[in-house]
Coordinates of C-alpha atoms in Angstrom, one line a residue:
X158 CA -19.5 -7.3 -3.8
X159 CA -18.0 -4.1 -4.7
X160 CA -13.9 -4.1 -5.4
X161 CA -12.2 -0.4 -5.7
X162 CA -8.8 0.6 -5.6
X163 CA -6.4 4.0 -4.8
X164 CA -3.1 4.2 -6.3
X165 CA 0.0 6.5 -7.4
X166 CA 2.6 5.6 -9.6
X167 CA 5.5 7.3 -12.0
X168 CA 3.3 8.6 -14.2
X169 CA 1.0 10.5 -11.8
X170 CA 3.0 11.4 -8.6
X171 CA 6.7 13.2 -8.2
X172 CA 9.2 10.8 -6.4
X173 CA 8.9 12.6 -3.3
X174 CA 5.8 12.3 -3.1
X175 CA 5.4 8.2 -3.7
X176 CA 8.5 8.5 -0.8
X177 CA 5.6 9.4 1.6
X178 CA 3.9 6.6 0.6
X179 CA 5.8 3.9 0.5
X180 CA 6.2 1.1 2.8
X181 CA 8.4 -1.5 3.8
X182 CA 7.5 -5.3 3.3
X183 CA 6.8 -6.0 6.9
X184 CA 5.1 -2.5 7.6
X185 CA 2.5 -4.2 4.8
X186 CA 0.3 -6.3 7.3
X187 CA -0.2 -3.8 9.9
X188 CA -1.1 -1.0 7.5
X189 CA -3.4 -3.4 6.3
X190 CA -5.0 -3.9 9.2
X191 CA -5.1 0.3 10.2
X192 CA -6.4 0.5 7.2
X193 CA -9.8 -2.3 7.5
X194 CA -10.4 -1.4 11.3
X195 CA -10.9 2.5 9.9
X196 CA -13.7 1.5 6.9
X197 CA -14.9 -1.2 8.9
X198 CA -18.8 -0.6 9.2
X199 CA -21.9 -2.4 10.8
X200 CA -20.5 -5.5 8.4
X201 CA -17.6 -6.8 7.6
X202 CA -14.0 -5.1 7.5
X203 CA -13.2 -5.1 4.0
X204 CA -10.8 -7.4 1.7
X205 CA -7.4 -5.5 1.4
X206 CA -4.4 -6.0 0.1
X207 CA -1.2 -3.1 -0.6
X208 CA 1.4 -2.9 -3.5
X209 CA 4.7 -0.9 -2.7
X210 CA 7.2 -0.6 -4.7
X211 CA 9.5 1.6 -6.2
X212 CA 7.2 2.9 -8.7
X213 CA 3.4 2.2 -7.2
X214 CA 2.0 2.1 -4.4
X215 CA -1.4 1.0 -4.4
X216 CA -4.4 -0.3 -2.4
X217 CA -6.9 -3.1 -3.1
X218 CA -10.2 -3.6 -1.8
X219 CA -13.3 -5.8 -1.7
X220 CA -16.7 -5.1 0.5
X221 CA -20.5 -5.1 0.0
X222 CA -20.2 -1.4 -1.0
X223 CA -17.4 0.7 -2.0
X224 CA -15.9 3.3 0.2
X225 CA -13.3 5.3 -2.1
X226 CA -13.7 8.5 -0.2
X227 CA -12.7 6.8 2.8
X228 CA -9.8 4.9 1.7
X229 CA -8.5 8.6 0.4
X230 CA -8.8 10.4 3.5
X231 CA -7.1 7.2 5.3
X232 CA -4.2 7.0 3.1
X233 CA -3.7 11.0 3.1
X234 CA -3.2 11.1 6.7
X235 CA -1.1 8.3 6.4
X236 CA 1.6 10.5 4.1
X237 CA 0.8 13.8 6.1
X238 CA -0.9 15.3 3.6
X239 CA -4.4 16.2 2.6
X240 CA -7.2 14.4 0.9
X241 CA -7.0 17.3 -1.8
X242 CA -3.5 16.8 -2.8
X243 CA -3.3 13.0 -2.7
X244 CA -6.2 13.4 -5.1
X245 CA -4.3 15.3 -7.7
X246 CA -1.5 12.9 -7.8
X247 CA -3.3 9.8 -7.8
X248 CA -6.2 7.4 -9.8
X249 CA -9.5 5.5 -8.0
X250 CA -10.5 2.6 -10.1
X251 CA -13.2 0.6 -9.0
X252 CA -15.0 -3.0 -10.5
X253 CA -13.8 -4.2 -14.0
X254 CA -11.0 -0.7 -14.3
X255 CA -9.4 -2.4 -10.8
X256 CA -9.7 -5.6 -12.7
X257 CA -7.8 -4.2 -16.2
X258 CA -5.4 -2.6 -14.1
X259 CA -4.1 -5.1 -11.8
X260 CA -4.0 -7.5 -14.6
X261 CA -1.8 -4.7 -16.6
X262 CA 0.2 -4.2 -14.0
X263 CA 1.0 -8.1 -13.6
X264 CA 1.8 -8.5 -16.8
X265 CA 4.1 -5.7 -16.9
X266 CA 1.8 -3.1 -19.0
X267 CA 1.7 -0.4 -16.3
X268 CA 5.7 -0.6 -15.8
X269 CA 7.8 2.1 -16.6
X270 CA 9.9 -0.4 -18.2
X271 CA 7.5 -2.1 -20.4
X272 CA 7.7 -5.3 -20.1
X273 CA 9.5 -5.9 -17.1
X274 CA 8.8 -9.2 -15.0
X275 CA 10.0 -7.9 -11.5
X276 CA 6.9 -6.5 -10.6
X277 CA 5.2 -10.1 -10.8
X278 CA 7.4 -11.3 -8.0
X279 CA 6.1 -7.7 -6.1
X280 CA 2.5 -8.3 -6.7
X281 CA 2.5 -11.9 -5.4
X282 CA 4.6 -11.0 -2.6
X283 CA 2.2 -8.4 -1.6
X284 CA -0.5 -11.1 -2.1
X285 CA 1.1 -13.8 0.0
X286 CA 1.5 -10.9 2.7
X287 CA -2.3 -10.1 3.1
X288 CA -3.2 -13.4 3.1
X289 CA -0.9 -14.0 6.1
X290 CA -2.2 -11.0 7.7
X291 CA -5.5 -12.3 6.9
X292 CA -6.9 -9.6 4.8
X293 CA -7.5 -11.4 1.9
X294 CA -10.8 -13.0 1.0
X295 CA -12.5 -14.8 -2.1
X296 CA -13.1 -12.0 -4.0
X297 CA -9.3 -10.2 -4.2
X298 CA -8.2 -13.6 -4.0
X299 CA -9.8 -13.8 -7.3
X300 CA -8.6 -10.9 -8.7
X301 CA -5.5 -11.4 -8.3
X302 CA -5.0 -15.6 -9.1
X303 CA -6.4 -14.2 -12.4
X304 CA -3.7 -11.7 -12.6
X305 CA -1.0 -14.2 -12.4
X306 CA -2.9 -16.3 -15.4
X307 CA -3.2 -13.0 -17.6
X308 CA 0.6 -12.1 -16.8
X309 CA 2.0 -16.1 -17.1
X310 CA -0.1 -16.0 -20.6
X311 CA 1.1 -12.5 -21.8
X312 CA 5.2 -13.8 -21.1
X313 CA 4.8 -16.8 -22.9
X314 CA 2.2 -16.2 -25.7
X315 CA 4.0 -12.4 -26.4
X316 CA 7.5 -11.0 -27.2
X317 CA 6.7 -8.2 -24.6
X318 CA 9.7 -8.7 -22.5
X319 CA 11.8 -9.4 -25.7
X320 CA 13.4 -5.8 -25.9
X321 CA 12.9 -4.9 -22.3
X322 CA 16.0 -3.1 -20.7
X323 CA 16.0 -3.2 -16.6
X324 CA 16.5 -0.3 -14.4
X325 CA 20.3 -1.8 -13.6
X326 CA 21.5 -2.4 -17.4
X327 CA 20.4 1.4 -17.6
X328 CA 22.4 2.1 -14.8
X329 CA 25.3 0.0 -16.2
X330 CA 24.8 1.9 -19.8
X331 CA 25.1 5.3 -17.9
X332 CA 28.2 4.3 -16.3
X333 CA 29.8 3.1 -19.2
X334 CA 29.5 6.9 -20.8
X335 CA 31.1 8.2 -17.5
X336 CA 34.3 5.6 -17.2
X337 CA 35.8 4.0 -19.6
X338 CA 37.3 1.0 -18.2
X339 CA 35.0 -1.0 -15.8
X340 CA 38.0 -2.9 -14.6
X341 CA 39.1 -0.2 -12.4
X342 CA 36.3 0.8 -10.9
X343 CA 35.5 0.2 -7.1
X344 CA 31.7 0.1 -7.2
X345 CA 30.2 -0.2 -3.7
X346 CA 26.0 -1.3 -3.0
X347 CA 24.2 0.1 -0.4
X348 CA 21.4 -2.5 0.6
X349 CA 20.8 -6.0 0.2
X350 CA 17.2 -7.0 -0.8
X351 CA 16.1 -7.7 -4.4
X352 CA 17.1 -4.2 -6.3
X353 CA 20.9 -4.5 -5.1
X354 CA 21.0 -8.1 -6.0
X355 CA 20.1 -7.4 -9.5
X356 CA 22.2 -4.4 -9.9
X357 CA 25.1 -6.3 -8.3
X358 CA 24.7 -9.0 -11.2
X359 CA 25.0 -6.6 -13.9
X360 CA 27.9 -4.7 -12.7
X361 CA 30.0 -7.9 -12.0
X362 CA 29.0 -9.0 -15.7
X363 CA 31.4 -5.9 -16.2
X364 CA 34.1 -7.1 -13.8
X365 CA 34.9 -4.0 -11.8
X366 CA 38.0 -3.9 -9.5
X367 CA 35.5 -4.9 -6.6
X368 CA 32.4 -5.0 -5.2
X369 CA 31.5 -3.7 -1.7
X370 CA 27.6 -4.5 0.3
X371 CA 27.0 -2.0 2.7
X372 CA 24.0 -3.4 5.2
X373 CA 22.5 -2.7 8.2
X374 CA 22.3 -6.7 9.0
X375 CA 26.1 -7.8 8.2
X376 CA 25.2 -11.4 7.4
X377 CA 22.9 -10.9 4.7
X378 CA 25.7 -8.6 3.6
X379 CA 28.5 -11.3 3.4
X380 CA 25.8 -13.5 1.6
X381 CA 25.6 -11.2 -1.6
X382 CA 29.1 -10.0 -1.2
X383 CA 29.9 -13.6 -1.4
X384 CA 28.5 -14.5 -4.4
X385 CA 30.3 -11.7 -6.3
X386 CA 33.5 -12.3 -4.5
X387 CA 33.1 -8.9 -3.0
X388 CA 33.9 -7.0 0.8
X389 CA 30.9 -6.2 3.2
X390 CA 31.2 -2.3 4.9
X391 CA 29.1 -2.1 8.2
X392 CA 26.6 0.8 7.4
X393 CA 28.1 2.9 10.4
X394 CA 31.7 3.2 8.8
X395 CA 30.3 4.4 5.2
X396 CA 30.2 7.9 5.4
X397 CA 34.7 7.9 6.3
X398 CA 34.8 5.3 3.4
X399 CA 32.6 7.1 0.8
X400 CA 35.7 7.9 -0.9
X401 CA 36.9 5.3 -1.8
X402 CA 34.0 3.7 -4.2
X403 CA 33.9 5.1 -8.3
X404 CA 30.4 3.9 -8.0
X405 CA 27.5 3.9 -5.3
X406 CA 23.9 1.7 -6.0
X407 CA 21.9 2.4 -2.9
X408 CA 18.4 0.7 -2.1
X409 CA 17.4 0.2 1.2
X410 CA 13.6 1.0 3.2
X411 CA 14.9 3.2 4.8
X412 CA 12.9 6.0 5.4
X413 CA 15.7 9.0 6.0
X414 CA 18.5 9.5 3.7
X415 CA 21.8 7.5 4.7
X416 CA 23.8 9.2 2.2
X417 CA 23.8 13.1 3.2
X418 CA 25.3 16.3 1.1
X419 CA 28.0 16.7 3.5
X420 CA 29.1 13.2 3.8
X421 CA 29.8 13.3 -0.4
X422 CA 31.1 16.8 -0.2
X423 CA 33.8 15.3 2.5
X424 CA 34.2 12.1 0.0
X425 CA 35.3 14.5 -2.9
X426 CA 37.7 16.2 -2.0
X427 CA 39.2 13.2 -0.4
X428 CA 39.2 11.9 -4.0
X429 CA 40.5 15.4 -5.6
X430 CA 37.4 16.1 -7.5
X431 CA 37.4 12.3 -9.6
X432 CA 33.9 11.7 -10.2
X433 CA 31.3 9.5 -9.0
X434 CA 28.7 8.2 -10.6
X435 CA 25.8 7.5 -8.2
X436 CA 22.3 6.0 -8.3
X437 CA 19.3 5.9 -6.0
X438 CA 17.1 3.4 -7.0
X439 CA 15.2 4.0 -2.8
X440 CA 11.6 5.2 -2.9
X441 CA 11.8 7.1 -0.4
X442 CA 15.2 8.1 -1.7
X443 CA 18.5 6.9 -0.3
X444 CA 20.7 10.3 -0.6
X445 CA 20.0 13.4 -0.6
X446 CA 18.8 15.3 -3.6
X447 CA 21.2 18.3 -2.9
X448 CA 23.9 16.0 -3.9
X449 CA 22.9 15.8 -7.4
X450 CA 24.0 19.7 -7.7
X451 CA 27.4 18.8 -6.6
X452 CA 30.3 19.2 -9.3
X453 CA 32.0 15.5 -10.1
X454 CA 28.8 14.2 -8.8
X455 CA 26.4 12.2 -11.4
X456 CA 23.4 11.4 -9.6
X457 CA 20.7 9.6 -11.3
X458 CA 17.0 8.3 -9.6
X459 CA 14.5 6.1 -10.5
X460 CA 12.9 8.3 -12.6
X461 CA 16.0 9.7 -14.3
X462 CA 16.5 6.2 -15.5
X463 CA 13.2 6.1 -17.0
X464 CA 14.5 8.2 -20.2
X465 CA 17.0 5.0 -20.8
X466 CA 14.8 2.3 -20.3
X467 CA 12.2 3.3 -22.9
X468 CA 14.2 2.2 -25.9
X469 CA 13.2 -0.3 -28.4
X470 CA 9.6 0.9 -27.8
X471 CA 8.6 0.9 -31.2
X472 CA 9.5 -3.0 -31.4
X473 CA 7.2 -3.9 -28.3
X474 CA 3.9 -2.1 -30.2
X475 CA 2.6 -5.4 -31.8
X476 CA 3.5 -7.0 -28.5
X477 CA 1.3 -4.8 -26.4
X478 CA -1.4 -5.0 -28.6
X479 CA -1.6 -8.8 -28.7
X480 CA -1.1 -8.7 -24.9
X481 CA -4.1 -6.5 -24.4
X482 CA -6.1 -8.5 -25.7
X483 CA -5.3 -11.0 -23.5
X484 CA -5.8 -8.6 -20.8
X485 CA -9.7 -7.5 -22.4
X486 CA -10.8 -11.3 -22.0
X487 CA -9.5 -12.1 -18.5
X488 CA -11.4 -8.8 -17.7
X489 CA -14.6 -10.0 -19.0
X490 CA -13.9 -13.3 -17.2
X491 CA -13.7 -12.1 -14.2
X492 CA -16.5 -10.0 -14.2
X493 CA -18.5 -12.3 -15.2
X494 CA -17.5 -14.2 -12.1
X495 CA -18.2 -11.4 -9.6
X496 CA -21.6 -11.1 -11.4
X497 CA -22.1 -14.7 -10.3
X498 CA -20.9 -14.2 -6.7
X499 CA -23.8 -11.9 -6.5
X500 CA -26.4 -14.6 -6.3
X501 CA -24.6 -16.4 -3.7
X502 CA -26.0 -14.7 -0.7
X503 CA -30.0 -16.2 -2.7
X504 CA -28.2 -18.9 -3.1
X505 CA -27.8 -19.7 0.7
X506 CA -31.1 -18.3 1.4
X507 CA -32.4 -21.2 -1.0
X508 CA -30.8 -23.7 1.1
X509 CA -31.5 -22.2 4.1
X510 CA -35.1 -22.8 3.8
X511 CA -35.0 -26.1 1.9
X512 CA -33.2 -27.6 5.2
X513 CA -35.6 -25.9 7.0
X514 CA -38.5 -27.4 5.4
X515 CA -36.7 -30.9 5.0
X516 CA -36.0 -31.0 9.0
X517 CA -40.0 -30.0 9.7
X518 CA -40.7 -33.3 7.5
X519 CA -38.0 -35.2 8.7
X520 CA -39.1 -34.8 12.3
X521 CA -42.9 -35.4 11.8
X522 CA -42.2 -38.8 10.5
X523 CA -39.9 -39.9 12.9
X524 CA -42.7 -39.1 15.4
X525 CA -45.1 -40.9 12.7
X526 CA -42.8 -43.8 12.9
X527 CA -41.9 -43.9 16.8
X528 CA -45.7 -44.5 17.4
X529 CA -45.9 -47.2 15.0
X530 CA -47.2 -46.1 11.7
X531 CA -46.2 -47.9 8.1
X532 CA -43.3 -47.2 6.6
X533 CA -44.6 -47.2 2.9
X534 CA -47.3 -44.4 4.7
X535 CA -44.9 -42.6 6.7
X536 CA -42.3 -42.0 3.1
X537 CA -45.7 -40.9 1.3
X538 CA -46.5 -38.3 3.6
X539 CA -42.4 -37.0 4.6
X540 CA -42.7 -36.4 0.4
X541 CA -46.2 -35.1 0.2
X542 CA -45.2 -32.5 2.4
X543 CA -42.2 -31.6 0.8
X544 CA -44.1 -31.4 -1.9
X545 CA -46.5 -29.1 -0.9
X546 CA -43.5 -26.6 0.7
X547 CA -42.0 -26.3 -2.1
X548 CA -44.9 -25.7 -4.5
X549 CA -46.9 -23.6 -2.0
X550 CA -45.4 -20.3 -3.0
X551 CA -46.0 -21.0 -7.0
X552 CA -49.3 -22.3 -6.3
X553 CA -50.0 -18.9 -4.3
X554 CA -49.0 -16.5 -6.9
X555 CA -50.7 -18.7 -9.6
X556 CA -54.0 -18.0 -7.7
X557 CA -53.5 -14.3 -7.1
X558 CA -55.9 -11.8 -8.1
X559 CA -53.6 -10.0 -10.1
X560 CA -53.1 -10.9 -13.7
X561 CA -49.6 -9.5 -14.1
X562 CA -48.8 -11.0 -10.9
X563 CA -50.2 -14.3 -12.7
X564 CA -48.8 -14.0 -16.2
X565 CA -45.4 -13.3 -14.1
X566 CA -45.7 -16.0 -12.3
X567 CA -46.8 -18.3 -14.6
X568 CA -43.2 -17.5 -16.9
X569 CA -40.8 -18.1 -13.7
X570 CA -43.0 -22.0 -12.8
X571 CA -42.9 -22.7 -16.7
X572 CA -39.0 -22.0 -16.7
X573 CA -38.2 -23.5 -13.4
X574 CA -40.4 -26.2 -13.3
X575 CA -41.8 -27.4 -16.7
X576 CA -39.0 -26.8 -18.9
X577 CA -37.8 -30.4 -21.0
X578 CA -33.8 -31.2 -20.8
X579 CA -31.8 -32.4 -23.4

């Protein structure tokens, strides 16, 4: 069984372009099965399973024999662009590389903050997804239960996460140099999935003047603003309120902009040029990237923040090296697994033929016994001629012509057959 996997992530690919290839949680299962129906040969579709985030998106797969050049022109046409250019931007791993990476990437080793457990939660969502859509088999199944062991013993046996600083306390930090006082801030959230939630927490830790969800669905709206003590804004109505917020936090899926340049130009000079301080933490991006040239306008993305959140580095060194280690001996595991997952399909051959040859004896002494022949006799001969199945193709190489084919087969009947336990 081969296993290979596509990716792109911060470090190899521009926002923009990991906005083409990012997908929404329940756009996950159908892609998945796109993707198997188009590599799907005279055997089996593949195992598969997709990551999308933020930061990665990235595809897993398991067959009888790897097909990386296939999965790259798939996923291309997928972001409208070509083979070539999706090459450039992002890395093929296949075997015990997919392995060390997806183990990395659980424990938080591939994160642009290092250390960061969010993307744990991600990865088993996107596992708990395939094997809904029932794209996931033994093999990536495998993979990635082992992942979650690796990452659960890198948290706890490491101080990895100990100096960690989230994408929202970075966001929090950067509006603490624009505005002095948090209390009078008006801070609105665009979005209410997982990102917003956790940026809503750390800007109420501040205790603005309010707190404002914006949301396409309204209820799950009033059920964040709620827990903050906040106001819900129907999505419609925010580009004639824009004005009114110090702060915006936008992540939705959308896959358009919802904040444009002319909607923020219209908000400032409503608000006679006071600032705001914006983030976009949307892949593919929330508001427009024209507003970020805008006077009194602070823009920052996901990637701006990534120049915040690599503090206390130099304290996490130790830890990465103790949790690469880890990493290193779930990767041999594993391996040494899938090596052992190669024999299965002898394996079944094996008892294939041994049922085979015990229903042949099985139904000769029936007969024996239906016309009346002695038990004791009957039993002799059933294992007698089990006997002689199972020794008949030793037996024949032992008596070949050949004396390699001899001496060979003498080794293999003298380690199957003759060897003493204990």
């Amino acid at each position: 069984m081969a296993v290979w996997a596509l990716g792109i992530n911060h470090t190899t690919a521009p926002l923009d372009m990991r906005g083409r290839f990012a997908f929404a949680i329940d756009q996950v299962a159908p892609t998945l099965h796109a993707l198997r129906t188009n590599l799907a040969s005279s055997s089996q579709p593949p195992e598969a399973a997709l990551l999308s985030t933020c930061n990665r998106t990235e595809i897993y797969l398991a067959a009888e024999q790897a097909a990386m050049d296939a999965t790259i022109d798939w996923l291309a046409r997928s972001g409208g662009v070509s083979p070539a250019e999706l090459r450039s931007h992002a890395y093929t791993l296949e075997d015990g590389r997919v392995a060390r990476h997806a183990f990395r990437v659980a424990s938080g080793l591939d994160s642009m903050v290092l250390g960061e457990a969010q993307i744990l939660g991600q990865l088993k969502d996107a596992v708990r997804v395939a094997d809904e859509a029932g794209t996931l088999g033994s093999t990536l199944n495998q993979l990635f239960q082992r992942s979650f062991a690796v990452a659960k013993e890198v948290r706890t046996a490491t101080e990895i996460g100990a100096h960690s600083i989230s994408m929202s306390a970075a966001a929090v930090r950067l509006a603490g140099q624009l505005f002095e006082d948090f209390t009078r801030l008006r801070v609105l959230f665009v979005g209410a999935g997982e990102m917003i939630e956790l940026a809503a927490t750390h800007f109420a830790a501040k205790n603005p003047k309010s707190i404002t969800i914006a949301n396409r669905t309204l209820e799950r709206g009033e059920k964040l603003a709620s827990r903050f003590g906040g106001q819900v804004l129907r999505l419609a109505d925010l580009p004639t309120r824009l004005h009114e917020f110090d702060v915006v936090v936008s992540s939705t899926a959308s896959q358009l902009p919802i904040i444009g340049l002319g909607a923020v130009e219209r908000a400032l000079k409503q608000r006679k040029r006071r600032p705001i301080f914006m983030v976009d933490l949307a892949v593919p991006r929330d508001i427009e990237p024209e507003v970020k040239a805008l006077e009194d306008i602070y823009l920052y993305t996901v990637d701006d923040l990534a120049h915040v959140v690599q503090t206390g580095q130099a304290h996490r060194q130790a830890a990465v090296a103790q949790a690469e280690a880890i990493v290193d001996a779930g990767v041999q595991n594993f391996l040494h697994w899938l090596d052992q997952r190669r024999a299965v399909p002898m394996i079944r051959q094996l008892h294939a033929q041994a049922d085979e040859w015990r229903e042949a004896e099985l139904a000769r002494a029936r007969k024996l016994l239906a016309r009346g022949d002695d038990v004791e006799v009957v039993l002799d001969a059933l294992s007698r001629g089990l006997t002689q199945k199972m020794l008949h193709g030793a037996l024949a190489e032992l008596r070949a012509g050949d004396e390699v084919t001899r001496q060979r087969a003498m080794g293999a009947i003298e380690h199957f057959f003759l060897r003493k336990e204990g």
